[in-house]
Each structure stands twice: as structure tokens, then as C-alpha cells.
Amino acid sequence: MSTVKTSTASALSGAEAFPHRHLTGIAGLQPHEISFLLDEAEQWVDLNRKASKHDDRLAGLTLINAFFENSTRTLLSFEIAGKRLGADTVNMHAAQSSIKKGETLIDTAVTLNAMRADMIVIRHASSGAVQLIADKVDCPVLNAGDGRHEHPTQALLDALTIRRRKGSIAGLKVVICGDVLHSRVARSNILALTALAADVRIVAPPTLMPPDIERMGVTSFTDFDEGIAGADVVMMLRLQSERMGGGFIPSLREYRAFWGLTPERLSRAAPDALVMHPGPMNRGVEIDSVVADDPSRSAITEQVEMGVAVRMACLDVLTRRRRGVPGWA
Ligand code: ASP
């Protein structure tokens, strides 16, 4: 599989290539900074495919993964990323019910800071919680998903998957379909893919379509058959039932009929269209198993693989200043 780099990042060196202290979102990142992180991740894809997957550049540093909301792949992925880079990696799981906003969250931040963490990864059900913590601590903070707001490492791993499969991202027709209203994955992906010059189309039922979505530089459709026509990439989203207060959809059966990715619907996309899903999947609702499990079309497991590489790149880049890496200190 060839890798074509669309980056201009190579023209910049050291901290100029990525001057940010935290990764709280894709918003605020320049296209060349996004490409820089993708370029950095390539070396970790290669390392992760070797029998021995160790690089000790973060030895002696402490990574705290503070997850206030459930996760399988993101938490494991950050844990594996930290360990492969040699960091002392600890996970803090907090049952959502025990967490109060405001002072409690700030107290948590102060506590993590007092333990002299060198990197803090946060997942939280409230949009903006990660920024609140980033403002209170001395070390880099990485957003592992905050409410409906952003999930930047998901967008980076999706962009890396697309770039590796398709050679480049600019000009590709990418359709993102499903529960856009509640999806931090959709938001971060729209920001990243439009920054990288993809033609992004959003498909959602009217009740799950954010009203001002076209302001983000995308085209919106409520008819999936129309939106998917000729698409190079079809990214499906999970129905976020935990964030729905009421009746957003008539029934799961109807949802599948109108907005589910079935083989018939996929046949309207480009013949080599890539199928993606951030997981966890509701099989038979937003995506049929026959599509999700088709190795010639689906990049879903590759997305998970790219997730570890992207997170290793983010942990490495964000700690260069504190490690005194020349050009970054
Ligand atoms: N795992 C992704 C997230 O945490 C997608 C999802 O849950 O639907 O946002």
C-alpha cells in the first residue's frame, strides 16, 4: 500500500511544525499541523507491525488516562501507545454517576497535577471538560472525547486510514452518515477532512442533523441514496442513544431502512469506496454485518490499528518540549 504525503509540514522544523501545548480538538489546527501528526504516525505504524514494538523515548514520564465515560478502544489504544513508548501508564476510571461538574472536575485536575503527571488523556461526557482541565494543569492534555464536542485522535486516525488507502485526501468525496447531532466523531472529522480539502457530505435524518452544519463547509443531505452517490469514503456513525433524551428516530427498523449502510446502498458509491465506522457498531442498525465484515471494502479494523500509531505520535510530539528534544525545548 503506498503512502502519498500531502503535507507541507516538512518545510517547518521543530516546534514550528506543531506549536500547540495540548490536543483539545482539531479546531485551531492548521492543515499542515494535521498532516505533520499523520506523517509522524507513519513510523509507529511500521514499528507496531514488528514483533518487538518498543521505543523508550517516554521512559520516566507518567501518562494518566482519566476516563470519566466508558471506552474500549480509545482507552486501550492510549494505554498501548503509552506503554510502547516506555511511559509509566496508569488508567483512572471514574463512574460517570460519581462525577460532578465544576469544582469536582477542577479538584480532579489539581489532584492529577499534584501527582506530577507528564501527559493527561481525558474522556468526559461534558463538552468543554477537557479544556477546563487543560487550563488547570502544567502538562499536555489530550482530548479522548468530550461530550458532543470533539474526538481529535479519532479524526486523525480516520484521516491516516483514508490517506494510506487512497493515497491522498484532497478532492475525495467523503460521506459521513448517521447521528451527526450527537457525534463528536463527526465534528472532529468534518474539521479535519475539510481542512485537508476533502469534499465532505453529511447525511442524517432531519432530527439528527445540526441546523447550521453547512457553515462547517460541508453539503448536507437527508436522503442517503442521494448523498452516497459516487462517494469514495463512506463513514457511518453510531446512534448515540446515551445522549438522546427523547424520540429522535421513529424506530430502529425504519432507521436502518433509510439511513443504514446495506450492500444495495453501498453499490451507489464509487466501486472502490472505503467503508468506515469508529466503533462500537450497532450491527443491523447503522451498518449491516455483511458490509462491515467485507475485507475488500471495510477499513474498520485498520482504523483501530491506525489509532495506536496516531496516539503514539501525539504523545511523542506533545512531550518533546518537556523532554528537551532539540528544536522543541
Ligand atoms: N467511540 C467513539 C466515541 O467515543 C464513537 C462512538 O462512541 O460512537 O465517540
PDB file of N, CA and C and ligand atoms in Angstrom, residues 74 123 151 154 184-185 238 240 243 278-280, ligand 1:
ATOM      1  N   THR A  74     -10.570   3.350  22.668  1.00  0.00           N
ATOM      2  CA  THR A  74      -9.753   4.556  22.872  1.00  0.00           C
ATOM      3  C   THR A  74      -8.874   4.405  24.109  1.00  0.00           C
ATOM      4  N   ARG A 123     -11.254  11.603  28.883  1.00  0.00           N
ATOM      5  CA  ARG A 123     -12.569  11.417  28.239  1.00  0.00           C
ATOM      6  C   ARG A 123     -13.628  11.833  29.249  1.00  0.00           C
ATOM      7  N   HIS A 151     -13.376  14.719  19.234  1.00  0.00           N
ATOM      8  CA  HIS A 151     -12.637  13.478  19.487  1.00  0.00           C
ATOM      9  C   HIS A 151     -11.472  13.499  18.493  1.00  0.00           C
ATOM     10  N   GLN A 154      -9.574  10.445  17.056  1.00  0.00           N
ATOM     11  CA  GLN A 154     -10.397   9.633  16.142  1.00  0.00           C
ATOM     12  C   GLN A 154     -10.314  10.205  14.718  1.00  0.00           C
ATOM     13  N   ARG A 184     -19.308  13.599  18.396  1.00  0.00           N
ATOM     14  CA  ARG A 184     -18.017  14.301  18.429  1.00  0.00           C
ATOM     15  C   ARG A 184     -17.101  13.784  17.324  1.00  0.00           C
ATOM     16  N   VAL A 185     -17.317  12.527  16.916  1.00  0.00           N
ATOM     17  CA  VAL A 185     -16.518  11.953  15.826  1.00  0.00           C
ATOM     18  C   VAL A 185     -16.811  12.724  14.531  1.00  0.00           C
ATOM     19  N   ARG A 238     -22.325   5.798  14.917  1.00  0.00           N
ATOM     20  CA  ARG A 238     -23.193   5.057  15.840  1.00  0.00           C
ATOM     21  C   ARG A 238     -24.358   5.944  16.277  1.00  0.00           C
ATOM     22  N   GLN A 240     -26.196   7.458  18.983  1.00  0.00           N
ATOM     23  CA  GLN A 240     -25.717   7.716  20.350  1.00  0.00           C
ATOM     24  C   GLN A 240     -26.914   7.740  21.321  1.00  0.00           C
ATOM     25  N   ARG A 243     -26.994   9.721  24.516  1.00  0.00           N
ATOM     26  CA  ARG A 243     -27.085  11.181  24.508  1.00  0.00           C
ATOM     27  C   ARG A 243     -28.440  11.665  24.005  1.00  0.00           C
ATOM     28  N   PRO A 278     -16.375   4.299  13.468  1.00  0.00           N
ATOM     29  CA  PRO A 278     -15.449   4.479  14.592  1.00  0.00           C
ATOM     30  C   PRO A 278     -15.590   3.419  15.684  1.00  0.00           C
ATOM     31  N   GLY A 279     -16.693   2.677  15.659  1.00  0.00           N
ATOM     32  CA  GLY A 279     -16.962   1.718  16.708  1.00  0.00           C
ATOM     33  C   GLY A 279     -17.365   2.426  17.988  1.00  0.00           C
ATOM     34  N   PRO A 280     -18.107   1.782  18.866  1.00  0.00           N
ATOM     35  CA  PRO A 280     -18.686   0.462  18.687  1.00  0.00           C
ATOM     36  C   PRO A 280     -19.872   0.498  17.698  1.00  0.00           C
TER      37      PRO A 280
HETATM   38  N1  ASP B   1     -16.036   5.629  20.091  1.00  0.00           N
HETATM   39  C1  ASP B   1     -16.467   6.878  19.532  1.00  0.00           C
HETATM   40  C2  ASP B   1     -16.629   7.924  20.604  1.00  0.00           C
HETATM   41  O1  ASP B   1     -16.222   7.719  21.716  1.00  0.00           O
HETATM   42  C3  ASP B   1     -17.682   6.721  18.718  1.00  0.00           C
HETATM   43  C4  ASP B   1     -18.928   6.249  19.432  1.00  0.00           C
HETATM   44  O2  ASP B   1     -18.920   6.033  20.641  1.00  0.00           O
HETATM   45  O3  ASP B   1     -19.921   6.147  18.758  1.00  0.00           O
HETATM   46  O4  ASP B   1     -17.137   8.987  20.350  1.00  0.00           O
END
